[in-house]
Amino acid sequence: MYIIILEKEVFLVKLRTLLYVVISTFLFSSMEIALKVAGGTFNPIQLNFIRFLFGGLLLLPFTMKTLKKQGRRLKGRDIAAFSMTGFSCVLVSMTLYQLAIQLSLPATIAILLSANPAFGMLIGLVLLKEKMSRTNTLAVILTLAGLLVIINPFNLTNPLGITLGLLSSITFAIYGILTRLSSNKLGFGGMTMTCFSFIAGAIELAIFMAITHIPVVSRAFSGLEGFSDIPFFQGITLSNILLLAYISFLVTGVGFGLYFVVMGEAGVPIASLIFFIKPALAPILSLLILGDPIHLNTIVGIIIILIGSVVTIVGEKIAMRMSK
């Protein structure tokens, strides 16, 4: 009887984890579409600020509860670490990402962002002298090959949007490395790092936005569209508040929150499925919702990237079994 109850509990946990993966995957895959639609109403940097401010605030009660359980209080070095990760994520990577979405197809930028683990492994290899297994090396090669097929550098029609998308993916990989290093050093979990990084980044972005209202700065940035007199909450109406809520609370808050819950319950390989499925699902949603076409080179590139993702998952599972 006890064994049956235990097996039932294990099944329910796996079912709940699967549900979390499905929800997070859909939210992350629809992110570029929602941001593209909202970008027609809001300043890209303003939208970035709203998204991460409210997304971080949504995670705050859960994070404070965790800190209370651990009996911890934030120290100066903790705030410095959150400021650094928030700067790399919100102020740099996601600002580039939002600008890229406005200049290119959302599905293309979604695929570029999903390639950040490959860039992360390369950066770790070059700067941190981290070793890469043969499976990870193969996965990186396949990912980069898939990106080249999708970007089609010999027939580039939108070089600026693609460049910003690539820079966003690379800087998001740097954010991931900084988060991992800070988490190991300070002993914070993924959700705590994410919550305070989002809030710190939103505050830093707010400071930058405030500076653009200084007359001399405003005039200097007048030649750059969207960088002069950046509004904070201007333009929010009853007609677009649901879209903003979806982007801020569901995509940014719930999406990342569930991602770290899955990581804690099922491990990194299962949580990584969210970003591995995203390159395939995002173009389909973009086609259905926005009517954006899916070109043959995009399909071929997605297949190559997905093969690289499978190689990564299989390699990590083998490594985990060998370590036991």
PDB file of C-alpha atoms in Angstrom:
ATOM      1  CA  MET A   1       0.000   0.000   0.000  1.00  0.00           C
ATOM      2  CA  TYR A   2       2.829   2.374   0.929  1.00  0.00           C
ATOM      3  CA  ILE A   3       4.631   1.640  -2.356  1.00  0.00           C
ATOM      4  CA  ILE A   4       1.459   2.387  -4.359  1.00  0.00           C
ATOM      5  CA  ILE A   5       0.993   5.728  -2.555  1.00  0.00           C
ATOM      6  CA  LEU A   6       4.684   6.586  -3.114  1.00  0.00           C
ATOM      7  CA  GLU A   7       4.476   5.732  -6.823  1.00  0.00           C
ATOM      8  CA  LYS A   8       1.344   7.868  -7.116  1.00  0.00           C
ATOM      9  CA  GLU A   9       3.103  10.829  -5.474  1.00  0.00           C
ATOM     10  CA  VAL A  10       6.104  10.429  -7.801  1.00  0.00           C
ATOM     11  CA  PHE A  11       3.760  10.311 -10.814  1.00  0.00           C
ATOM     12  CA  LEU A  12       1.957  13.476  -9.672  1.00  0.00           C
ATOM     13  CA  VAL A  13       5.271  15.307  -9.202  1.00  0.00           C
ATOM     14  CA  LYS A  14       6.391  14.300 -12.713  1.00  0.00           C
ATOM     15  CA  LEU A  15       3.016  15.339 -14.133  1.00  0.00           C
ATOM     16  CA  ARG A  16       3.243  18.710 -12.376  1.00  0.00           C
ATOM     17  CA  THR A  17       6.800  19.211 -13.652  1.00  0.00           C
ATOM     18  CA  LEU A  18       5.658  18.386 -17.186  1.00  0.00           C
ATOM     19  CA  LEU A  19       2.827  20.918 -16.857  1.00  0.00           C
ATOM     20  CA  TYR A  20       5.312  23.572 -15.698  1.00  0.00           C
ATOM     21  CA  VAL A  21       7.558  22.811 -18.694  1.00  0.00           C
ATOM     22  CA  VAL A  22       4.616  23.106 -21.121  1.00  0.00           C
ATOM     23  CA  ILE A  23       3.437  26.422 -19.619  1.00  0.00           C
ATOM     24  CA  SER A  24       6.939  27.938 -19.522  1.00  0.00           C
ATOM     25  CA  THR A  25       7.703  26.778 -23.057  1.00  0.00           C
ATOM     26  CA  PHE A  26       4.544  28.403 -24.413  1.00  0.00           C
ATOM     27  CA  LEU A  27       5.158  31.633 -22.482  1.00  0.00           C
ATOM     28  CA  PHE A  28       8.773  31.930 -23.623  1.00  0.00           C
ATOM     29  CA  SER A  29       7.886  30.989 -27.215  1.00  0.00           C
ATOM     30  CA  SER A  30       5.197  33.688 -27.375  1.00  0.00           C
ATOM     31  CA  MET A  31       7.464  36.316 -25.798  1.00  0.00           C
ATOM     32  CA  GLU A  32       8.828  37.823 -29.028  1.00  0.00           C
ATOM     33  CA  ILE A  33       5.343  38.020 -30.570  1.00  0.00           C
ATOM     34  CA  ALA A  34       3.890  39.858 -27.566  1.00  0.00           C
ATOM     35  CA  LEU A  35       6.881  42.219 -27.433  1.00  0.00           C
ATOM     36  CA  LYS A  36       6.604  42.916 -31.172  1.00  0.00           C
ATOM     37  CA  VAL A  37       2.909  43.827 -30.821  1.00  0.00           C
ATOM     38  CA  ALA A  38       3.515  45.978 -27.733  1.00  0.00           C
ATOM     39  CA  GLY A  39       6.508  47.612 -29.404  1.00  0.00           C
ATOM     40  CA  GLY A  40       4.146  49.361 -31.795  1.00  0.00           C
ATOM     41  CA  THR A  41       2.687  51.317 -28.863  1.00  0.00           C
ATOM     42  CA  PHE A  42       5.556  51.710 -26.410  1.00  0.00           C
ATOM     43  CA  ASN A  43       9.134  52.894 -26.563  1.00  0.00           C
ATOM     44  CA  PRO A  44      11.328  49.719 -26.671  1.00  0.00           C
ATOM     45  CA  ILE A  45      13.390  50.747 -23.629  1.00  0.00           C
ATOM     46  CA  GLN A  46      10.247  51.791 -21.743  1.00  0.00           C
ATOM     47  CA  LEU A  47       8.695  48.373 -22.447  1.00  0.00           C
ATOM     48  CA  ASN A  48      11.862  46.689 -21.204  1.00  0.00           C
ATOM     49  CA  PHE A  49      11.715  48.713 -17.969  1.00  0.00           C
ATOM     50  CA  ILE A  50       8.043  47.919 -17.296  1.00  0.00           C
ATOM     51  CA  ARG A  51       8.498  44.249 -18.092  1.00  0.00           C
ATOM     52  CA  PHE A  52      11.386  43.572 -15.726  1.00  0.00           C
ATOM     53  CA  LEU A  53      10.195  45.870 -12.953  1.00  0.00           C
ATOM     54  CA  PHE A  54       6.830  44.150 -12.577  1.00  0.00           C
ATOM     55  CA  GLY A  55       8.216  40.709 -13.439  1.00  0.00           C
ATOM     56  CA  GLY A  56      10.777  41.070 -10.650  1.00  0.00           C
ATOM     57  CA  LEU A  57       8.172  42.393  -8.204  1.00  0.00           C
ATOM     58  CA  LEU A  58       5.974  39.354  -8.920  1.00  0.00           C
ATOM     59  CA  LEU A  59       8.837  37.045  -7.900  1.00  0.00           C
ATOM     60  CA  LEU A  60       9.719  39.155  -4.832  1.00  0.00           C
ATOM     61  CA  PRO A  61       7.267  37.605  -2.270  1.00  0.00           C
ATOM     62  CA  PHE A  62       8.466  34.074  -3.109  1.00  0.00           C
ATOM     63  CA  THR A  63      12.093  35.183  -2.957  1.00  0.00           C
ATOM     64  CA  MET A  64      11.636  36.922   0.417  1.00  0.00           C
ATOM     65  CA  LYS A  65       9.952  33.795   1.766  1.00  0.00           C
ATOM     66  CA  THR A  66      12.977  31.746   0.689  1.00  0.00           C
ATOM     67  CA  LEU A  67      15.405  34.208   2.298  1.00  0.00           C
ATOM     68  CA  LYS A  68      13.378  34.149   5.518  1.00  0.00           C
ATOM     69  CA  LYS A  69      13.542  30.343   5.614  1.00  0.00           C
ATOM     70  CA  GLN A  70      17.311  30.539   5.163  1.00  0.00           C
ATOM     71  CA  GLY A  71      17.616  33.262   7.785  1.00  0.00           C
ATOM     72  CA  ARG A  72      19.506  35.501   5.379  1.00  0.00           C
ATOM     73  CA  ARG A  73      19.652  39.243   4.821  1.00  0.00           C
ATOM     74  CA  LEU A  74      21.108  40.998   1.829  1.00  0.00           C
ATOM     75  CA  LYS A  75      24.602  42.412   2.262  1.00  0.00           C
ATOM     76  CA  GLY A  76      26.558  44.975   0.287  1.00  0.00           C
ATOM     77  CA  ARG A  77      28.341  42.329  -1.799  1.00  0.00           C
ATOM     78  CA  ASP A  78      24.982  40.727  -2.623  1.00  0.00           C
ATOM     79  CA  ILE A  79      23.557  44.014  -3.891  1.00  0.00           C
ATOM     80  CA  ALA A  80      26.748  44.588  -5.930  1.00  0.00           C
ATOM     81  CA  ALA A  81      26.353  41.155  -7.536  1.00  0.00           C
ATOM     82  CA  PHE A  82      22.674  41.780  -8.361  1.00  0.00           C
ATOM     83  CA  SER A  83      23.595  45.165  -9.819  1.00  0.00           C
ATOM     84  CA  MET A  84      26.147  43.511 -12.097  1.00  0.00           C
ATOM     85  CA  THR A  85      23.842  40.697 -13.280  1.00  0.00           C
ATOM     86  CA  GLY A  86      20.921  43.121 -13.639  1.00  0.00           C
ATOM     87  CA  PHE A  87      23.050  45.459 -15.745  1.00  0.00           C
ATOM     88  CA  SER A  88      24.154  42.666 -18.095  1.00  0.00           C
ATOM     89  CA  CYS A  89      20.638  41.220 -18.428  1.00  0.00           C
ATOM     90  CA  VAL A  90      18.149  44.099 -18.372  1.00  0.00           C
ATOM     91  CA  LEU A  91      20.135  47.181 -19.359  1.00  0.00           C
ATOM     92  CA  VAL A  92      22.322  45.562 -22.026  1.00  0.00           C
ATOM     93  CA  SER A  93      21.057  42.209 -23.298  1.00  0.00           C
ATOM     94  CA  MET A  94      17.305  42.727 -23.137  1.00  0.00           C
ATOM     95  CA  THR A  95      17.505  46.296 -24.466  1.00  0.00           C
ATOM     96  CA  LEU A  96      19.396  44.979 -27.500  1.00  0.00           C
ATOM     97  CA  TYR A  97      16.854  42.160 -27.697  1.00  0.00           C
ATOM     98  CA  GLN A  98      13.860  44.508 -27.680  1.00  0.00           C
ATOM     99  CA  LEU A  99      15.430  46.711 -30.361  1.00  0.00           C
ATOM    100  CA  ALA A 100      16.198  43.612 -32.463  1.00  0.00           C
ATOM    101  CA  ILE A 101      12.563  42.451 -32.275  1.00  0.00           C
ATOM    102  CA  GLN A 102      11.366  45.788 -33.654  1.00  0.00           C
ATOM    103  CA  LEU A 103      13.784  45.509 -36.593  1.00  0.00           C
ATOM    104  CA  SER A 104      13.476  41.835 -37.489  1.00  0.00           C
ATOM    105  CA  LEU A 105      11.088  38.869 -37.524  1.00  0.00           C
ATOM    106  CA  PRO A 106      10.226  37.807 -33.947  1.00  0.00           C
ATOM    107  CA  ALA A 107      10.816  34.125 -34.770  1.00  0.00           C
ATOM    108  CA  THR A 108      14.357  34.847 -35.995  1.00  0.00           C
ATOM    109  CA  ILE A 109      15.252  36.747 -32.815  1.00  0.00           C
ATOM    110  CA  ALA A 110      13.683  33.955 -30.722  1.00  0.00           C
ATOM    111  CA  ILE A 111      15.991  31.429 -32.381  1.00  0.00           C
ATOM    112  CA  LEU A 112      19.035  33.671 -31.917  1.00  0.00           C
ATOM    113  CA  LEU A 113      18.295  34.129 -28.204  1.00  0.00           C
ATOM    114  CA  SER A 114      17.770  30.383 -27.738  1.00  0.00           C
ATOM    115  CA  ALA A 115      21.341  29.854 -28.940  1.00  0.00           C
ATOM    116  CA  ASN A 116      22.762  31.641 -25.864  1.00  0.00           C
ATOM    117  CA  PRO A 117      23.835  28.354 -24.145  1.00  0.00           C
ATOM    118  CA  ALA A 118      26.212  27.690 -27.053  1.00  0.00           C
ATOM    119  CA  PHE A 119      27.694  31.186 -26.727  1.00  0.00           C
ATOM    120  CA  GLY A 120      27.899  30.637 -22.960  1.00  0.00           C
ATOM    121  CA  MET A 121      29.983  27.484 -23.419  1.00  0.00           C
ATOM    122  CA  LEU A 122      32.309  29.275 -25.853  1.00  0.00           C
ATOM    123  CA  ILE A 123      32.755  32.247 -23.500  1.00  0.00           C
ATOM    124  CA  GLY A 124      33.398  29.880 -20.587  1.00  0.00           C
ATOM    125  CA  LEU A 125      36.005  28.051 -22.672  1.00  0.00           C
ATOM    126  CA  VAL A 126      37.853  31.211 -23.770  1.00  0.00           C
ATOM    127  CA  LEU A 127      37.623  33.462 -20.698  1.00  0.00           C
ATOM    128  CA  LEU A 128      37.196  31.039 -17.779  1.00  0.00           C
ATOM    129  CA  LYS A 129      39.231  28.150 -19.240  1.00  0.00           C
ATOM    130  CA  GLU A 130      36.300  25.814 -18.618  1.00  0.00           C
ATOM    131  CA  LYS A 131      36.513  22.427 -20.299  1.00  0.00           C
ATOM    132  CA  MET A 132      33.951  21.313 -22.870  1.00  0.00           C
ATOM    133  CA  SER A 133      32.973  17.689 -23.347  1.00  0.00           C
ATOM    134  CA  ARG A 134      32.860  16.196 -26.835  1.00  0.00           C
ATOM    135  CA  THR A 135      29.053  16.249 -26.780  1.00  0.00           C
ATOM    136  CA  ASN A 136      29.006  19.924 -25.792  1.00  0.00           C
ATOM    137  CA  THR A 137      31.548  20.751 -28.498  1.00  0.00           C
ATOM    138  CA  LEU A 138      29.394  18.973 -31.078  1.00  0.00           C
ATOM    139  CA  ALA A 139      26.284  20.759 -29.772  1.00  0.00           C
ATOM    140  CA  VAL A 140      27.991  24.171 -30.096  1.00  0.00           C
ATOM    141  CA  ILE A 141      29.132  23.394 -33.658  1.00  0.00           C
ATOM    142  CA  LEU A 142      25.618  22.282 -34.641  1.00  0.00           C
ATOM    143  CA  THR A 143      24.026  25.348 -33.012  1.00  0.00           C
ATOM    144  CA  LEU A 144      26.371  27.764 -34.764  1.00  0.00           C
ATOM    145  CA  ALA A 145      25.873  25.914 -38.067  1.00  0.00           C
ATOM    146  CA  GLY A 146      22.091  26.159 -37.626  1.00  0.00           C
ATOM    147  CA  LEU A 147      22.360  29.883 -36.936  1.00  0.00           C
ATOM    148  CA  LEU A 148      24.429  30.425 -40.076  1.00  0.00           C
ATOM    149  CA  VAL A 149      21.805  28.606 -42.143  1.00  0.00           C
ATOM    150  CA  ILE A 150      19.005  30.748 -40.639  1.00  0.00           C
ATOM    151  CA  ILE A 151      20.870  34.056 -40.876  1.00  0.00           C
ATOM    152  CA  ASN A 152      22.052  33.242 -44.422  1.00  0.00           C
ATOM    153  CA  PRO A 153      24.980  35.716 -44.316  1.00  0.00           C
ATOM    154  CA  PHE A 154      25.410  35.621 -48.105  1.00  0.00           C
ATOM    155  CA  ASN A 155      21.915  37.045 -48.549  1.00  0.00           C
ATOM    156  CA  LEU A 156      21.388  39.346 -45.556  1.00  0.00           C
ATOM    157  CA  THR A 157      18.335  41.588 -45.898  1.00  0.00           C
ATOM    158  CA  ASN A 158      18.333  43.013 -42.351  1.00  0.00           C
ATOM    159  CA  PRO A 159      21.901  43.130 -41.017  1.00  0.00           C
ATOM    160  CA  LEU A 160      21.161  45.561 -38.151  1.00  0.00           C
ATOM    161  CA  GLY A 161      18.328  43.479 -36.662  1.00  0.00           C
ATOM    162  CA  ILE A 162      20.374  40.259 -36.922  1.00  0.00           C
ATOM    163  CA  THR A 163      23.455  41.945 -35.426  1.00  0.00           C
ATOM    164  CA  LEU A 164      21.476  43.263 -32.456  1.00  0.00           C
ATOM    165  CA  GLY A 165      19.878  39.827 -32.002  1.00  0.00           C
ATOM    166  CA  LEU A 166      23.288  38.123 -31.956  1.00  0.00           C
ATOM    167  CA  LEU A 167      24.684  40.704 -29.516  1.00  0.00           C
ATOM    168  CA  SER A 168      21.632  40.171 -27.304  1.00  0.00           C
ATOM    169  CA  SER A 169      22.192  36.408 -27.282  1.00  0.00           C
ATOM    170  CA  ILE A 170      25.916  36.769 -26.530  1.00  0.00           C
ATOM    171  CA  THR A 171      25.359  39.273 -23.696  1.00  0.00           C
ATOM    172  CA  PHE A 172      22.555  37.074 -22.299  1.00  0.00           C
ATOM    173  CA  ALA A 173      25.093  34.244 -22.216  1.00  0.00           C
ATOM    174  CA  ILE A 174      27.430  36.542 -20.257  1.00  0.00           C
ATOM    175  CA  TYR A 175      24.532  37.257 -17.866  1.00  0.00           C
ATOM    176  CA  GLY A 176      24.094  33.503 -17.404  1.00  0.00           C
ATOM    177  CA  ILE A 177      27.781  33.053 -16.581  1.00  0.00           C
ATOM    178  CA  LEU A 178      27.779  35.991 -14.139  1.00  0.00           C
ATOM    179  CA  THR A 179      24.646  34.596 -12.472  1.00  0.00           C
ATOM    180  CA  ARG A 180      26.216  31.148 -12.128  1.00  0.00           C
ATOM    181  CA  LEU A 181      29.448  32.541 -10.674  1.00  0.00           C
ATOM    182  CA  SER A 182      27.576  34.848  -8.255  1.00  0.00           C
ATOM    183  CA  SER A 183      25.194  32.073  -7.227  1.00  0.00           C
ATOM    184  CA  ASN A 184      28.094  29.722  -6.439  1.00  0.00           C
ATOM    185  CA  LYS A 185      29.958  32.426  -4.514  1.00  0.00           C
ATOM    186  CA  LEU A 186      27.018  33.851  -2.566  1.00  0.00           C
ATOM    187  CA  GLY A 187      24.933  30.694  -2.191  1.00  0.00           C
ATOM    188  CA  PHE A 188      21.689  32.066  -3.682  1.00  0.00           C
ATOM    189  CA  GLY A 189      19.263  29.952  -5.683  1.00  0.00           C
ATOM    190  CA  GLY A 190      18.229  30.662  -9.259  1.00  0.00           C
ATOM    191  CA  MET A 191      14.952  32.398  -8.399  1.00  0.00           C
ATOM    192  CA  THR A 192      16.617  34.700  -5.861  1.00  0.00           C
ATOM    193  CA  MET A 193      19.303  35.679  -8.350  1.00  0.00           C
ATOM    194  CA  THR A 194      16.697  36.255 -11.062  1.00  0.00           C
ATOM    195  CA  CYS A 195      14.306  38.276  -8.897  1.00  0.00           C
ATOM    196  CA  PHE A 196      16.886  40.728  -7.566  1.00  0.00           C
ATOM    197  CA  SER A 197      18.723  40.905 -10.904  1.00  0.00           C
ATOM    198  CA  PHE A 198      15.462  41.929 -12.601  1.00  0.00           C
ATOM    199  CA  ILE A 199      14.682  44.569  -9.986  1.00  0.00           C
ATOM    200  CA  ALA A 200      18.273  45.910  -9.925  1.00  0.00           C
ATOM    201  CA  GLY A 201      18.346  46.030 -13.719  1.00  0.00           C
ATOM    202  CA  ALA A 202      15.004  47.854 -13.832  1.00  0.00           C
ATOM    203  CA  ILE A 203      16.312  50.449 -11.348  1.00  0.00           C
ATOM    204  CA  GLU A 204      19.488  50.941 -13.414  1.00  0.00           C
ATOM    205  CA  LEU A 205      17.392  51.273 -16.558  1.00  0.00           C
ATOM    206  CA  ALA A 206      15.157  53.812 -14.787  1.00  0.00           C
ATOM    207  CA  ILE A 207      18.258  55.887 -13.954  1.00  0.00           C
ATOM    208  CA  PHE A 208      19.315  55.818 -17.607  1.00  0.00           C
ATOM    209  CA  MET A 209      15.769  56.780 -18.681  1.00  0.00           C
ATOM    210  CA  ALA A 210      15.764  59.690 -16.229  1.00  0.00           C
ATOM    211  CA  ILE A 211      19.108  60.929 -17.616  1.00  0.00           C
ATOM    212  CA  THR A 212      17.607  61.095 -21.130  1.00  0.00           C
ATOM    213  CA  HIS A 213      15.214  63.786 -19.835  1.00  0.00           C
ATOM    214  CA  ILE A 214      18.102  66.141 -19.033  1.00  0.00           C
ATOM    215  CA  PRO A 215      17.955  68.770 -21.833  1.00  0.00           C
ATOM    216  CA  VAL A 216      21.594  68.481 -22.928  1.00  0.00           C
ATOM    217  CA  VAL A 217      21.390  64.650 -22.989  1.00  0.00           C
ATOM    218  CA  SER A 218      18.022  64.728 -24.712  1.00  0.00           C
ATOM    219  CA  ARG A 219      19.442  66.894 -27.485  1.00  0.00           C
ATOM    220  CA  ALA A 220      22.520  64.667 -27.816  1.00  0.00           C
ATOM    221  CA  PHE A 221      20.315  61.554 -28.212  1.00  0.00           C
ATOM    222  CA  SER A 222      17.784  63.230 -30.507  1.00  0.00           C
ATOM    223  CA  GLY A 223      19.365  61.576 -33.536  1.00  0.00           C
ATOM    224  CA  LEU A 224      18.815  58.093 -32.077  1.00  0.00           C
ATOM    225  CA  GLU A 225      15.155  57.149 -32.337  1.00  0.00           C
ATOM    226  CA  GLY A 226      13.719  56.091 -28.977  1.00  0.00           C
ATOM    227  CA  PHE A 227      16.676  57.231 -26.849  1.00  0.00           C
ATOM    228  CA  SER A 228      15.564  60.786 -26.120  1.00  0.00           C
ATOM    229  CA  ASP A 229      13.108  61.668 -23.309  1.00  0.00           C
ATOM    230  CA  ILE A 230      12.243  57.992 -22.714  1.00  0.00           C
ATOM    231  CA  PRO A 231       8.842  57.785 -20.964  1.00  0.00           C
ATOM    232  CA  PHE A 232       8.249  55.644 -17.877  1.00  0.00           C
ATOM    233  CA  PHE A 233       4.558  54.696 -17.794  1.00  0.00           C
ATOM    234  CA  GLN A 234       3.158  56.959 -20.492  1.00  0.00           C
ATOM    235  CA  GLY A 235       0.820  55.270 -22.962  1.00  0.00           C
ATOM    236  CA  ILE A 236      -0.634  52.632 -20.631  1.00  0.00           C
ATOM    237  CA  THR A 237      -4.384  52.389 -21.281  1.00  0.00           C
ATOM    238  CA  LEU A 238      -7.215  49.957 -20.641  1.00  0.00           C
ATOM    239  CA  SER A 239      -6.820  48.677 -24.200  1.00  0.00           C
ATOM    240  CA  ASN A 240      -3.181  47.577 -23.757  1.00  0.00           C
ATOM    241  CA  ILE A 241      -2.923  46.865 -20.035  1.00  0.00           C
ATOM    242  CA  LEU A 242      -3.754  43.168 -20.517  1.00  0.00           C
ATOM    243  CA  LEU A 243      -0.944  42.814 -23.043  1.00  0.00           C
ATOM    244  CA  LEU A 244       1.468  44.515 -20.632  1.00  0.00           C
ATOM    245  CA  ALA A 245       0.285  42.230 -17.826  1.00  0.00           C
ATOM    246  CA  TYR A 246       0.882  39.188 -20.051  1.00  0.00           C
ATOM    247  CA  ILE A 247       4.419  40.339 -20.883  1.00  0.00           C
ATOM    248  CA  SER A 248       5.354  41.459 -17.354  1.00  0.00           C
ATOM    249  CA  PHE A 249       3.615  39.013 -15.042  1.00  0.00           C
ATOM    250  CA  LEU A 250       3.151  35.880 -17.157  1.00  0.00           C
ATOM    251  CA  VAL A 251       6.064  35.816 -19.629  1.00  0.00           C
ATOM    252  CA  THR A 252       8.697  37.466 -17.426  1.00  0.00           C
ATOM    253  CA  GLY A 253       7.488  36.636 -13.898  1.00  0.00           C
ATOM    254  CA  VAL A 254       5.673  33.289 -14.162  1.00  0.00           C
ATOM    255  CA  GLY A 255       7.792  32.054 -17.105  1.00  0.00           C
ATOM    256  CA  PHE A 256      11.113  32.509 -15.322  1.00  0.00           C
ATOM    257  CA  GLY A 257       9.625  31.478 -11.966  1.00  0.00           C
ATOM    258  CA  LEU A 258       8.415  28.116 -13.308  1.00  0.00           C
ATOM    259  CA  TYR A 259      11.695  27.642 -15.140  1.00  0.00           C
ATOM    260  CA  PHE A 260      13.607  27.741 -11.847  1.00  0.00           C
ATOM    261  CA  VAL A 261      11.001  25.574 -10.083  1.00  0.00           C
ATOM    262  CA  VAL A 262      11.513  22.920 -12.777  1.00  0.00           C
ATOM    263  CA  MET A 263      15.272  23.293 -12.444  1.00  0.00           C
ATOM    264  CA  GLY A 264      15.033  22.708  -8.691  1.00  0.00           C
ATOM    265  CA  GLU A 265      12.662  19.733  -8.948  1.00  0.00           C
ATOM    266  CA  ALA A 266      13.905  17.962 -12.085  1.00  0.00           C
ATOM    267  CA  GLY A 267      17.390  19.332 -12.776  1.00  0.00           C
ATOM    268  CA  VAL A 268      19.042  21.388 -15.521  1.00  0.00           C
ATOM    269  CA  PRO A 269      18.516  18.925 -18.449  1.00  0.00           C
ATOM    270  CA  ILE A 270      14.714  18.919 -18.044  1.00  0.00           C
ATOM    271  CA  ALA A 271      14.550  22.686 -17.437  1.00  0.00           C
ATOM    272  CA  SER A 272      16.658  23.220 -20.566  1.00  0.00           C
ATOM    273  CA  LEU A 273      13.914  21.584 -22.638  1.00  0.00           C
ATOM    274  CA  ILE A 274      12.052  24.903 -22.382  1.00  0.00           C
ATOM    275  CA  PHE A 275      14.698  26.751 -24.392  1.00  0.00           C
ATOM    276  CA  PHE A 276      15.377  23.780 -26.673  1.00  0.00           C
ATOM    277  CA  ILE A 277      11.736  23.583 -27.835  1.00  0.00           C
ATOM    278  CA  LYS A 278      11.425  27.384 -28.173  1.00  0.00           C
ATOM    279  CA  PRO A 279      13.302  27.625 -31.541  1.00  0.00           C
ATOM    280  CA  ALA A 280      10.786  25.244 -33.126  1.00  0.00           C
ATOM    281  CA  LEU A 281       7.611  26.547 -31.466  1.00  0.00           C
ATOM    282  CA  ALA A 282       8.254  30.308 -31.787  1.00  0.00           C
ATOM    283  CA  PRO A 283       8.213  30.357 -35.635  1.00  0.00           C
ATOM    284  CA  ILE A 284       4.972  28.335 -35.669  1.00  0.00           C
ATOM    285  CA  LEU A 285       3.281  30.758 -33.249  1.00  0.00           C
ATOM    286  CA  SER A 286       4.651  33.695 -35.252  1.00  0.00           C
ATOM    287  CA  LEU A 287       3.146  32.215 -38.418  1.00  0.00           C
ATOM    288  CA  LEU A 288      -0.257  31.589 -36.790  1.00  0.00           C
ATOM    289  CA  ILE A 289      -0.525  34.918 -34.920  1.00  0.00           C
ATOM    290  CA  LEU A 290       1.418  37.445 -37.017  1.00  0.00           C
ATOM    291  CA  GLY A 291       1.371  35.680 -40.381  1.00  0.00           C
ATOM    292  CA  ASP A 292       5.173  35.782 -40.598  1.00  0.00           C
ATOM    293  CA  PRO A 293       6.453  33.289 -43.195  1.00  0.00           C
ATOM    294  CA  ILE A 294       8.717  30.347 -42.335  1.00  0.00           C
ATOM    295  CA  HIS A 295      11.415  30.072 -44.988  1.00  0.00           C
ATOM    296  CA  LEU A 296      13.143  26.833 -45.962  1.00  0.00           C
ATOM    297  CA  ASN A 297      16.512  27.924 -44.570  1.00  0.00           C
ATOM    298  CA  THR A 298      14.791  28.671 -41.223  1.00  0.00           C
ATOM    299  CA  ILE A 299      13.297  25.161 -41.099  1.00  0.00           C
ATOM    300  CA  VAL A 300      16.661  23.552 -41.932  1.00  0.00           C
ATOM    301  CA  GLY A 301      18.439  25.721 -39.335  1.00  0.00           C
ATOM    302  CA  ILE A 302      15.874  24.860 -36.653  1.00  0.00           C
ATOM    303  CA  ILE A 303      16.332  21.131 -37.321  1.00  0.00           C
ATOM    304  CA  ILE A 304      20.123  21.467 -36.988  1.00  0.00           C
ATOM    305  CA  ILE A 305      19.780  23.437 -33.718  1.00  0.00           C
ATOM    306  CA  LEU A 306      17.296  20.899 -32.319  1.00  0.00           C
ATOM    307  CA  ILE A 307      19.735  18.084 -33.113  1.00  0.00           C
ATOM    308  CA  GLY A 308      22.376  20.044 -31.195  1.00  0.00           C
ATOM    309  CA  SER A 309      19.938  20.413 -28.284  1.00  0.00           C
ATOM    310  CA  VAL A 310      19.298  16.658 -28.228  1.00  0.00           C
ATOM    311  CA  VAL A 311      23.055  16.044 -28.204  1.00  0.00           C
ATOM    312  CA  THR A 312      23.372  18.396 -25.198  1.00  0.00           C
ATOM    313  CA  ILE A 313      20.563  16.681 -23.243  1.00  0.00           C
ATOM    314  CA  VAL A 314      21.847  13.182 -23.944  1.00  0.00           C
ATOM    315  CA  GLY A 315      25.395  14.217 -23.077  1.00  0.00           C
ATOM    316  CA  GLU A 316      24.336  15.777 -19.751  1.00  0.00           C
ATOM    317  CA  LYS A 317      22.281  12.720 -18.792  1.00  0.00           C
ATOM    318  CA  ILE A 318      25.208  10.399 -19.548  1.00  0.00           C
ATOM    319  CA  ALA A 319      27.556  12.629 -17.538  1.00  0.00           C
ATOM    320  CA  MET A 320      25.137  12.647 -14.574  1.00  0.00           C
ATOM    321  CA  ARG A 321      24.852   8.843 -14.626  1.00  0.00           C
ATOM    322  CA  MET A 322      28.624   8.403 -14.787  1.00  0.00           C
ATOM    323  CA  SER A 323      29.107  10.766 -11.830  1.00  0.00           C
ATOM    324  CA  LYS A 324      26.838   8.695  -9.563  1.00  0.00           C
TER     325      LYS A 324
END
